[in-house]
Structures are given as structure tokens and as C-alpha cells.
PDB file of C-alpha atoms and ligand atoms in Angstrom:
ATOM      1  CA  MET A   1      26.372 -60.839-134.164  1.00 54.00           C
ATOM      2  CA  MET A   2      23.378 -60.399-135.956  1.00 62.00           C
ATOM      3  CA  ASN A   3      22.317 -62.544-138.650  1.00 66.00           C
ATOM      4  CA  LEU A   4      23.831 -60.908-141.775  1.00 82.00           C
ATOM      5  CA  THR A   5      23.020 -63.161-144.714  1.00 88.00           C
ATOM      6  CA  GLN A   6      21.193 -60.311-146.357  1.00 93.00           C
ATOM      7  CA  LEU A   7      22.113 -56.674-146.442  1.00 96.00           C
ATOM      8  CA  VAL A   8      20.970 -53.809-148.226  1.00 98.00           C
ATOM      9  CA  LEU A   9      23.485 -51.884-150.046  1.00 98.00           C
ATOM     10  CA  ALA A  10      22.884 -48.145-149.646  1.00 98.00           C
ATOM     11  CA  SER A  11      24.195 -47.160-152.810  1.00 98.00           C
ATOM     12  CA  HIS A  12      22.989 -46.139-156.376  1.00 97.00           C
ATOM     13  CA  ASN A  13      26.635 -46.705-157.780  1.00 97.00           C
ATOM     14  CA  ALA A  14      26.630 -50.174-159.647  1.00 97.00           C
ATOM     15  CA  GLY A  15      30.401 -50.088-159.572  1.00 98.00           C
ATOM     16  CA  LYS A  16      30.430 -50.142-155.723  1.00 98.00           C
ATOM     17  CA  LEU A  17      27.959 -52.985-155.756  1.00 98.00           C
ATOM     18  CA  LYS A  18      30.003 -55.012-157.918  1.00 98.00           C
ATOM     19  CA  GLU A  19      33.156 -54.559-156.064  1.00 98.00           C
ATOM     20  CA  LEU A  20      31.837 -55.075-152.517  1.00 98.00           C
ATOM     21  CA  GLN A  21      29.723 -58.053-153.576  1.00 97.00           C
ATOM     22  CA  ALA A  22      32.909 -59.627-154.980  1.00 97.00           C
ATOM     23  CA  MET A  23      34.805 -59.055-151.867  1.00 97.00           C
ATOM     24  CA  LEU A  24      32.028 -60.344-149.542  1.00 94.00           C
ATOM     25  CA  GLY A  25      31.673 -63.741-151.489  1.00 91.00           C
ATOM     26  CA  ASN A  26      28.657 -65.876-151.243  1.00 90.00           C
ATOM     27  CA  ALA A  27      28.278 -65.631-147.528  1.00 85.00           C
ATOM     28  CA  VAL A  28      26.413 -62.392-147.565  1.00 93.00           C
ATOM     29  CA  GLN A  29      23.943 -61.355-150.235  1.00 95.00           C
ATOM     30  CA  LEU A  30      23.978 -57.474-151.028  1.00 97.00           C
ATOM     31  CA  ARG A  31      20.764 -56.188-152.295  1.00 97.00           C
ATOM     32  CA  SER A  32      20.717 -52.884-154.014  1.00 97.00           C
ATOM     33  CA  ILE A  33      18.855 -50.111-152.530  1.00 98.00           C
ATOM     34  CA  GLY A  34      17.574 -49.376-156.061  1.00 97.00           C
ATOM     35  CA  GLU A  35      15.207 -52.403-155.564  1.00 97.00           C
ATOM     36  CA  PHE A  36      13.347 -50.504-153.018  1.00 98.00           C
ATOM     37  CA  SER A  37      13.637 -46.767-154.120  1.00 97.00           C
ATOM     38  CA  GLN A  38      15.136 -44.483-156.679  1.00 96.00           C
ATOM     39  CA  VAL A  39      15.353 -41.404-154.570  1.00 97.00           C
ATOM     40  CA  GLU A  40      18.784 -40.657-153.629  1.00 96.00           C
ATOM     41  CA  PRO A  41      19.170 -38.965-150.169  1.00 97.00           C
ATOM     42  CA  GLU A  42      21.026 -35.594-149.960  1.00 97.00           C
ATOM     43  CA  GLU A  43      24.570 -36.119-148.871  1.00 98.00           C
ATOM     44  CA  THR A  44      24.321 -33.301-146.298  1.00 98.00           C
ATOM     45  CA  GLY A  45      27.157 -34.295-143.789  1.00 98.00           C
ATOM     46  CA  LEU A  46      30.581 -32.884-143.589  1.00 98.00           C
ATOM     47  CA  SER A  47      32.410 -36.010-143.398  1.00 98.00           C
ATOM     48  CA  PHE A  48      32.778 -39.368-145.027  1.00 99.00           C
ATOM     49  CA  VAL A  49      31.656 -40.645-141.752  1.00 99.00           C
ATOM     50  CA  GLU A  50      28.598 -38.707-141.679  1.00 98.00           C
ATOM     51  CA  ASN A  51      27.316 -39.202-145.208  1.00 98.00           C
ATOM     52  CA  ALA A  52      27.933 -43.007-144.619  1.00 99.00           C
ATOM     53  CA  ILE A  53      25.842 -43.064-141.688  1.00 99.00           C
ATOM     54  CA  LEU A  54      23.148 -41.139-143.107  1.00 98.00           C
ATOM     55  CA  LYS A  55      23.025 -43.163-146.125  1.00 98.00           C
ATOM     56  CA  ALA A  56      22.848 -46.425-144.427  1.00 98.00           C
ATOM     57  CA  ARG A  57      19.882 -45.304-141.936  1.00 98.00           C
ATOM     58  CA  ASN A  58      18.025 -44.065-144.858  1.00 98.00           C
ATOM     59  CA  ALA A  59      18.328 -47.450-146.840  1.00 98.00           C
ATOM     60  CA  ALA A  60      17.502 -49.388-143.577  1.00 98.00           C
ATOM     61  CA  ARG A  61      14.386 -47.211-143.114  1.00 98.00           C
ATOM     62  CA  ILE A  62      13.293 -47.779-146.639  1.00 98.00           C
ATOM     63  CA  SER A  63      14.058 -51.565-146.700  1.00 98.00           C
ATOM     64  CA  GLY A  64      13.716 -52.749-143.185  1.00 97.00           C
ATOM     65  CA  LEU A  65      16.885 -54.735-143.719  1.00 97.00           C
ATOM     66  CA  PRO A  66      20.287 -54.033-142.062  1.00 98.00           C
ATOM     67  CA  ALA A  67      22.369 -51.673-144.415  1.00 98.00           C
ATOM     68  CA  LEU A  68      25.646 -51.124-145.413  1.00 98.00           C
ATOM     69  CA  ALA A  69      26.776 -47.801-147.051  1.00 98.00           C
ATOM     70  CA  ASP A  70      29.937 -46.783-148.815  1.00 99.00           C
ATOM     71  CA  ASP A  71      31.035 -43.242-148.732  1.00 99.00           C
ATOM     72  CA  SER A  72      34.089 -42.574-150.677  1.00 99.00           C
ATOM     73  CA  GLY A  73      35.964 -40.096-152.705  1.00 99.00           C
ATOM     74  CA  LEU A  74      39.174 -38.663-153.955  1.00 99.00           C
ATOM     75  CA  ALA A  75      41.299 -36.396-152.003  1.00 99.00           C
ATOM     76  CA  VAL A  76      43.906 -34.431-153.714  1.00 99.00           C
ATOM     77  CA  ASP A  77      46.961 -32.841-151.987  1.00 98.00           C
ATOM     78  CA  TYR A  78      47.366 -30.119-154.432  1.00 98.00           C
ATOM     79  CA  LEU A  79      43.654 -29.056-153.915  1.00 98.00           C
ATOM     80  CA  GLY A  80      43.867 -29.241-150.027  1.00 98.00           C
ATOM     81  CA  GLY A  81      41.979 -32.530-149.973  1.00 98.00           C
ATOM     82  CA  ALA A  82      39.258 -31.471-152.591  1.00 98.00           C
ATOM     83  CA  PRO A  83      37.047 -32.857-154.008  1.00 98.00           C
ATOM     84  CA  GLY A  84      36.824 -35.268-150.822  1.00 98.00           C
ATOM     85  CA  ILE A  85      33.346 -35.592-149.897  1.00 98.00           C
ATOM     86  CA  TYR A  86      32.419 -33.735-153.014  1.00 98.00           C
ATOM     87  CA  SER A  87      33.832 -36.049-155.394  1.00 98.00           C
ATOM     88  CA  ALA A  88      30.778 -37.221-156.808  1.00 98.00           C
ATOM     89  CA  ARG A  89      29.493 -33.660-157.236  1.00 98.00           C
ATOM     90  CA  TYR A  90      32.685 -32.015-158.270  1.00 98.00           C
ATOM     91  CA  ALA A  91      31.434 -31.069-161.759  1.00 98.00           C
ATOM     92  CA  ASP A  92      27.799 -30.250-160.506  1.00 96.00           C
ATOM     93  CA  GLY A  93      26.312 -33.603-160.996  1.00 93.00           C
ATOM     94  CA  LYS A  94      27.377 -33.859-164.718  1.00 97.00           C
ATOM     95  CA  GLY A  95      28.938 -37.397-164.164  1.00 97.00           C
ATOM     96  CA  ASP A  96      32.389 -39.115-164.111  1.00 97.00           C
ATOM     97  CA  ALA A  97      33.589 -37.679-167.440  1.00 98.00           C
ATOM     98  CA  ALA A  98      32.969 -34.028-166.551  1.00 98.00           C
ATOM     99  CA  ASN A  99      34.491 -34.876-162.945  1.00 98.00           C
ATOM    100  CA  ASN A 100      37.505 -36.124-164.768  1.00 98.00           C
ATOM    101  CA  ALA A 101      38.056 -33.427-167.018  1.00 98.00           C
ATOM    102  CA  LYS A 102      37.427 -30.760-164.172  1.00 98.00           C
ATOM    103  CA  LEU A 103      40.258 -32.458-162.248  1.00 99.00           C
ATOM    104  CA  LEU A 104      42.670 -32.574-165.246  1.00 98.00           C
ATOM    105  CA  GLU A 105      41.954 -28.847-165.754  1.00 98.00           C
ATOM    106  CA  ALA A 106      42.595 -28.057-161.977  1.00 98.00           C
ATOM    107  CA  LEU A 107      45.975 -29.830-162.076  1.00 98.00           C
ATOM    108  CA  LYS A 108      47.040 -28.736-165.532  1.00 98.00           C
ATOM    109  CA  ASP A 109      50.975 -27.763-165.411  1.00 96.00           C
ATOM    110  CA  VAL A 110      51.070 -29.271-161.923  1.00 98.00           C
ATOM    111  CA  PRO A 111      54.387 -31.559-161.776  1.00 98.00           C
ATOM    112  CA  ASP A 112      54.264 -35.179-160.980  1.00 97.00           C
ATOM    113  CA  SER A 113      55.711 -34.503-157.503  1.00 97.00           C
ATOM    114  CA  GLU A 114      52.696 -32.410-156.444  1.00 98.00           C
ATOM    115  CA  ARG A 115      50.031 -34.866-157.912  1.00 98.00           C
ATOM    116  CA  GLY A 116      49.713 -37.085-154.874  1.00 98.00           C
ATOM    117  CA  ALA A 117      46.284 -38.008-153.844  1.00 99.00           C
ATOM    118  CA  GLN A 118      44.324 -40.756-152.010  1.00 98.00           C
ATOM    119  CA  PHE A 119      41.070 -42.515-152.450  1.00 99.00           C
ATOM    120  CA  VAL A 120      39.248 -42.625-149.068  1.00 99.00           C
ATOM    121  CA  CYS A 121      36.493 -45.172-148.561  1.00 99.00           C
ATOM    122  CA  VAL A 122      34.316 -45.189-145.219  1.00 99.00           C
ATOM    123  CA  LEU A 123      31.704 -48.183-144.744  1.00 98.00           C
ATOM    124  CA  ALA A 124      29.053 -47.863-142.456  1.00 98.00           C
ATOM    125  CA  LEU A 125      26.870 -50.893-141.332  1.00 98.00           C
ATOM    126  CA  VAL A 126      23.571 -50.258-139.222  1.00 98.00           C
ATOM    127  CA  ARG A 127      21.425 -53.162-137.962  1.00 97.00           C
ATOM    128  CA  HIS A 128      18.257 -50.923-138.387  1.00 97.00           C
ATOM    129  CA  ALA A 129      17.634 -47.222-138.990  1.00 98.00           C
ATOM    130  CA  ASP A 130      17.878 -46.049-135.690  1.00 98.00           C
ATOM    131  CA  ASP A 131      20.779 -48.053-134.385  1.00 98.00           C
ATOM    132  CA  PRO A 132      22.853 -46.151-131.879  1.00 98.00           C
ATOM    133  CA  LEU A 133      26.187 -47.842-132.666  1.00 98.00           C
ATOM    134  CA  PRO A 134      26.853 -48.149-136.254  1.00 98.00           C
ATOM    135  CA  ILE A 135      29.979 -50.228-137.281  1.00 98.00           C
ATOM    136  CA  LEU A 136      32.507 -47.794-139.167  1.00 98.00           C
ATOM    137  CA  CYS A 137      35.506 -49.049-141.180  1.00 98.00           C
ATOM    138  CA  GLU A 138      37.841 -46.905-143.169  1.00 98.00           C
ATOM    139  CA  GLY A 139      40.220 -47.550-146.049  1.00 99.00           C
ATOM    140  CA  LEU A 140      42.795 -45.178-147.765  1.00 98.00           C
ATOM    141  CA  TRP A 141      44.709 -46.036-151.031  1.00 98.00           C
ATOM    142  CA  HIS A 142      47.547 -43.521-152.038  1.00 98.00           C
ATOM    143  CA  GLY A 143      48.440 -42.653-155.466  1.00 98.00           C
ATOM    144  CA  ARG A 144      48.948 -39.894-157.994  1.00 98.00           C
ATOM    145  CA  ILE A 145      46.907 -38.083-160.542  1.00 99.00           C
ATOM    146  CA  LEU A 146      47.922 -38.841-164.047  1.00 98.00           C
ATOM    147  CA  HIS A 147      47.927 -36.023-166.810  1.00 98.00           C
ATOM    148  CA  ALA A 148      45.570 -37.972-168.963  1.00 98.00           C
ATOM    149  CA  ALA A 149      43.011 -40.929-168.646  1.00 98.00           C
ATOM    150  CA  SER A 150      44.181 -44.410-168.993  1.00 98.00           C
ATOM    151  CA  GLY A 151      42.367 -47.813-168.993  1.00 98.00           C
ATOM    152  CA  GLU A 152      38.883 -49.145-169.058  1.00 98.00           C
ATOM    153  CA  HIS A 153      38.205 -50.909-165.947  1.00 98.00           C
ATOM    154  CA  GLY A 154      36.455 -49.656-162.625  1.00 98.00           C
ATOM    155  CA  PHE A 155      34.578 -46.389-162.421  1.00 98.00           C
ATOM    156  CA  GLY A 156      34.722 -42.637-161.445  1.00 98.00           C
ATOM    157  CA  TYR A 157      38.319 -41.453-161.154  1.00 99.00           C
ATOM    158  CA  ASP A 158      39.946 -44.727-161.798  1.00 99.00           C
ATOM    159  CA  PRO A 159      41.370 -43.753-165.252  1.00 98.00           C
ATOM    160  CA  LEU A 160      43.158 -40.723-163.616  1.00 99.00           C
ATOM    161  CA  PHE A 161      44.568 -42.537-160.268  1.00 99.00           C
ATOM    162  CA  TRP A 162      48.081 -44.055-160.926  1.00 98.00           C
ATOM    163  CA  VAL A 163      49.045 -46.867-158.547  1.00 98.00           C
ATOM    164  CA  PRO A 164      52.776 -46.780-157.731  1.00 98.00           C
ATOM    165  CA  GLU A 165      52.864 -49.990-156.267  1.00 96.00           C
ATOM    166  CA  ARG A 166      51.725 -51.696-159.726  1.00 98.00           C
ATOM    167  CA  ASN A 167      52.776 -48.951-162.284  1.00 98.00           C
ATOM    168  CA  VAL A 168      49.474 -48.729-163.614  1.00 98.00           C
ATOM    169  CA  SER A 169      46.293 -46.708-163.403  1.00 98.00           C
ATOM    170  CA  SER A 170      43.710 -48.176-161.148  1.00 98.00           C
ATOM    171  CA  ALA A 171      41.293 -48.376-164.443  1.00 98.00           C
ATOM    172  CA  GLU A 172      44.328 -50.723-165.843  1.00 98.00           C
ATOM    173  CA  LEU A 173      43.886 -53.119-162.877  1.00 98.00           C
ATOM    174  CA  SER A 174      41.925 -56.080-163.239  1.00 98.00           C
ATOM    175  CA  PRO A 175      38.794 -55.901-161.071  1.00 98.00           C
ATOM    176  CA  ALA A 176      40.157 -58.904-158.970  1.00 98.00           C
ATOM    177  CA  ASP A 177      43.344 -56.994-158.495  1.00 98.00           C
ATOM    178  CA  LYS A 178      41.791 -53.602-157.858  1.00 98.00           C
ATOM    179  CA  ASN A 179      39.718 -55.465-155.089  1.00 98.00           C
ATOM    180  CA  GLN A 180      42.755 -56.770-153.332  1.00 98.00           C
ATOM    181  CA  ILE A 181      44.361 -53.288-152.817  1.00 98.00           C
ATOM    182  CA  SER A 182      41.744 -50.515-152.844  1.00 98.00           C
ATOM    183  CA  HIS A 183      40.796 -48.332-150.270  1.00 98.00           C
ATOM    184  CA  ARG A 184      37.241 -50.104-150.400  1.00 98.00           C
ATOM    185  CA  ALA A 185      39.297 -53.451-150.022  1.00 98.00           C
ATOM    186  CA  ARG A 186      40.945 -52.078-146.959  1.00 98.00           C
ATOM    187  CA  ALA A 187      37.827 -50.910-145.563  1.00 98.00           C
ATOM    188  CA  MET A 188      36.021 -54.241-146.163  1.00 98.00           C
ATOM    189  CA  ASP A 189      38.783 -56.133-144.634  1.00 97.00           C
ATOM    190  CA  LEU A 190      38.233 -54.370-141.553  1.00 98.00           C
ATOM    191  CA  LEU A 191      34.632 -54.880-141.590  1.00 97.00           C
ATOM    192  CA  ARG A 192      34.955 -58.638-142.372  1.00 95.00           C
ATOM    193  CA  GLN A 193      37.053 -58.764-139.087  1.00 95.00           C
ATOM    194  CA  ARG A 194      34.513 -56.833-137.173  1.00 95.00           C
ATOM    195  CA  LEU A 195      31.841 -59.207-138.157  1.00 93.00           C
ATOM    196  CA  SER A 196      33.926 -62.266-137.727  1.00 89.00           C
ATOM    197  CA  LEU A 197      33.353 -63.134-141.433  1.00 86.00           C
ATOM    198  CA  LYS A 198      36.736 -64.817-142.184  1.00 70.00           C
TER     199      LYS A 198
HETATM  200  O1  Y43 B 201      37.288 -47.066-156.270  1.00 77.04           O
HETATM  201  C1  Y43 B 201      36.861 -45.948-156.959  1.00 77.04           C
HETATM  202  N1  Y43 B 201      37.334 -45.692-158.103  1.00 77.04           N
HETATM  203  C2  Y43 B 201      37.242 -44.440-158.766  1.00 77.04           C
HETATM  204  N2  Y43 B 201      36.224 -43.403-158.112  1.00 77.04           N
HETATM  205  C3  Y43 B 201      35.750 -43.634-156.997  1.00 77.04           C
HETATM  206  C4  Y43 B 201      36.118 -44.869-156.303  1.00 77.04           C
HETATM  207  N3  Y43 B 201      35.419 -44.757-155.060  1.00 77.04           N
HETATM  208  C5  Y43 B 201      34.888 -43.497-154.973  1.00 77.04           C
HETATM  209  N4  Y43 B 201      35.277 -42.814-156.153  1.00 77.04           N
HETATM  210  C6  Y43 B 201      34.747 -41.725-156.653  1.00 77.04           C
HETATM  211  C7  Y43 B 201      33.364 -41.876-157.440  1.00 77.04           C
HETATM  212  C8  Y43 B 201      32.550 -40.912-156.856  1.00 77.04           C
HETATM  213  O2  Y43 B 201      32.909 -39.466-157.632  1.00 77.04           O
HETATM  214  C9  Y43 B 201      32.930 -40.441-155.519  1.00 77.04           C
HETATM  215  C10 Y43 B 201      31.894 -41.346-154.539  1.00 77.04           C
HETATM  216  O3  Y43 B 201      30.713 -40.485-154.234  1.00 77.04           O
HETATM  217  P1  Y43 B 201      29.788 -41.289-153.274  1.00 77.04           P
HETATM  218  O4  Y43 B 201      28.642 -40.240-152.957  1.00 77.04           O
HETATM  219  O5  Y43 B 201      30.474 -42.069-152.352  1.00 77.04           O
HETATM  220  O6  Y43 B 201      29.312 -42.324-154.267  1.00 77.04           O
HETATM  221  P2  Y43 B 201      28.147 -42.113-155.456  1.00 77.04           P
HETATM  222  O7  Y43 B 201      27.488 -40.992-155.417  1.00 77.04           O
HETATM  223  O8  Y43 B 201      28.639 -42.510-156.659  1.00 77.04           O
HETATM  224  O9  Y43 B 201      27.013 -43.446-155.235  1.00 77.04           O
HETATM  225  P3  Y43 B 201      26.232 -43.461-153.622  1.00 77.04           P
HETATM  226  O10 Y43 B 201      26.474 -42.434-152.790  1.00 77.04           O
HETATM  227  O11 Y43 B 201      24.762 -43.910-153.933  1.00 77.04           O
HETATM  228  O12 Y43 B 201      26.943 -44.646-152.935  1.00 77.04           O
HETATM  229  O13 Y43 B 201      34.323 -41.029-155.364  1.00 77.04           O
HETATM  230 MG1   MG B 202      26.857 -40.146-153.480  1.00 77.04          MG
END
């Protein structure tokens, strides 16, 4: 396997950087793509996989380092899997608070039994920009959409995501607890196995 002591994380999301670095520990240093460029690539893919690869290639090209990308989102059953790959852009780029408000509005009057949802995470690792065999790992996390925001931890849709196995919202989980059970944690477990990191 390649020497992976330093990876560039192809993400402009500080929440992802924190979580992924905590999961990786000291063995691998994640450097943010923000050190190299503030320009975010357009996420033109039709799947989490395509967008993760596109972001990873872009970061490897800009940084000259092997690159890890995370494409993730929330798929809501009642909405036929929306917002899905469009989760970050759900409220037209107005940010997390607007996204959450739009989701609550879309599910107004929908009963608990129909509020099932899953967080999806795809991690893509490329050794260099033109790598013909990206390493891909996915993770899912099943839960339910709450009727109102709750909790202060995490980012994005965490305050609206009820975690049945813990009876709290994912924003009420400590960072350490979220990092044990989340979609991102599951994808990272697979990646660590693929890289023989544990
Ligand atoms: O653990 C999570 N807890 C709460 N919300 C989450 C989580 N994981 C993904 N999400 C939401 C945030 C964003 O609305 C979308 C990801 O969009 P996505 O394009 O992958 O990330 P992003 O634009 O924030 O940063 P970047 O593309 O630079 O990595 O899903
Ligand atoms: Mg994005």
C-alpha cells in the first residue's frame, strides 16, 4: 500500500474534517484542501460515488497529495430519497439552518411512522489525480426525522436526525459517540480495513 501518513481531505466542511481526523487518530494527518484552494468544485455527479471521486481527483490535482473525499447526505423515505446528493444545496445554498427549516416544512403533518431516513456517506481515496482505481467505502445510518431541532453538537442535519438506538438526536450525541456509530464511522471502518490501518 502507498505511504499514507499525509492525506488531503477534499472537503470544505469543518465538521467532516473534525470527525474524520478523530476517527483516523495520529497515524494519518489530514490536511484540509482549504490550505491549497478556496474554490469548491461543482458537484455534477448523479451519485454519492461520482461526487466523491470528482472531489477527490480535484483535491489531488490541486495539492499533489493523495486525497480523501467524503460525499454524504440525508435520504428521507417520505421524499423518495431526497434531498440525497443535493442535501447541501437543498435550500439553494442558504446553509444548514435553511436546509433544516425546508425539511421540517416538507414533512409537516407527516406521522412518525413515515419519517424514516438514512444518512449516507461515501468515502473515496485516490492516490493521485488520475488514479484508475479509487478506493470506495460506504456507510449508512438509519433514523427518523424529528418534528423540531434538538441538540447542539455536530453539523448539518444532526439536530433533526433521531437515533433510535440511543433515543436522542444525533446533535445530542457527544462527538465521540457519534463517531462510533454514524454513517461516516461505518465508511471509515471499511476504509481502515482496506488500508490495513488497524
Ligand atoms: O454527519 C452528518 N450530520 C449532519 N448532516 C450531515 C452529515 N453528513 C452529511 N450531512 C449533510 C450536510 C450537507 O447538507 C450534506 C453533505 O453534502 P456534501 O456535499 O457531501 O458536503 P459539503 O458540501 O458540506 O462539504 P464538501 O462537499 O466540501 O465535502 O449532508
Ligand atoms: Mg459539497
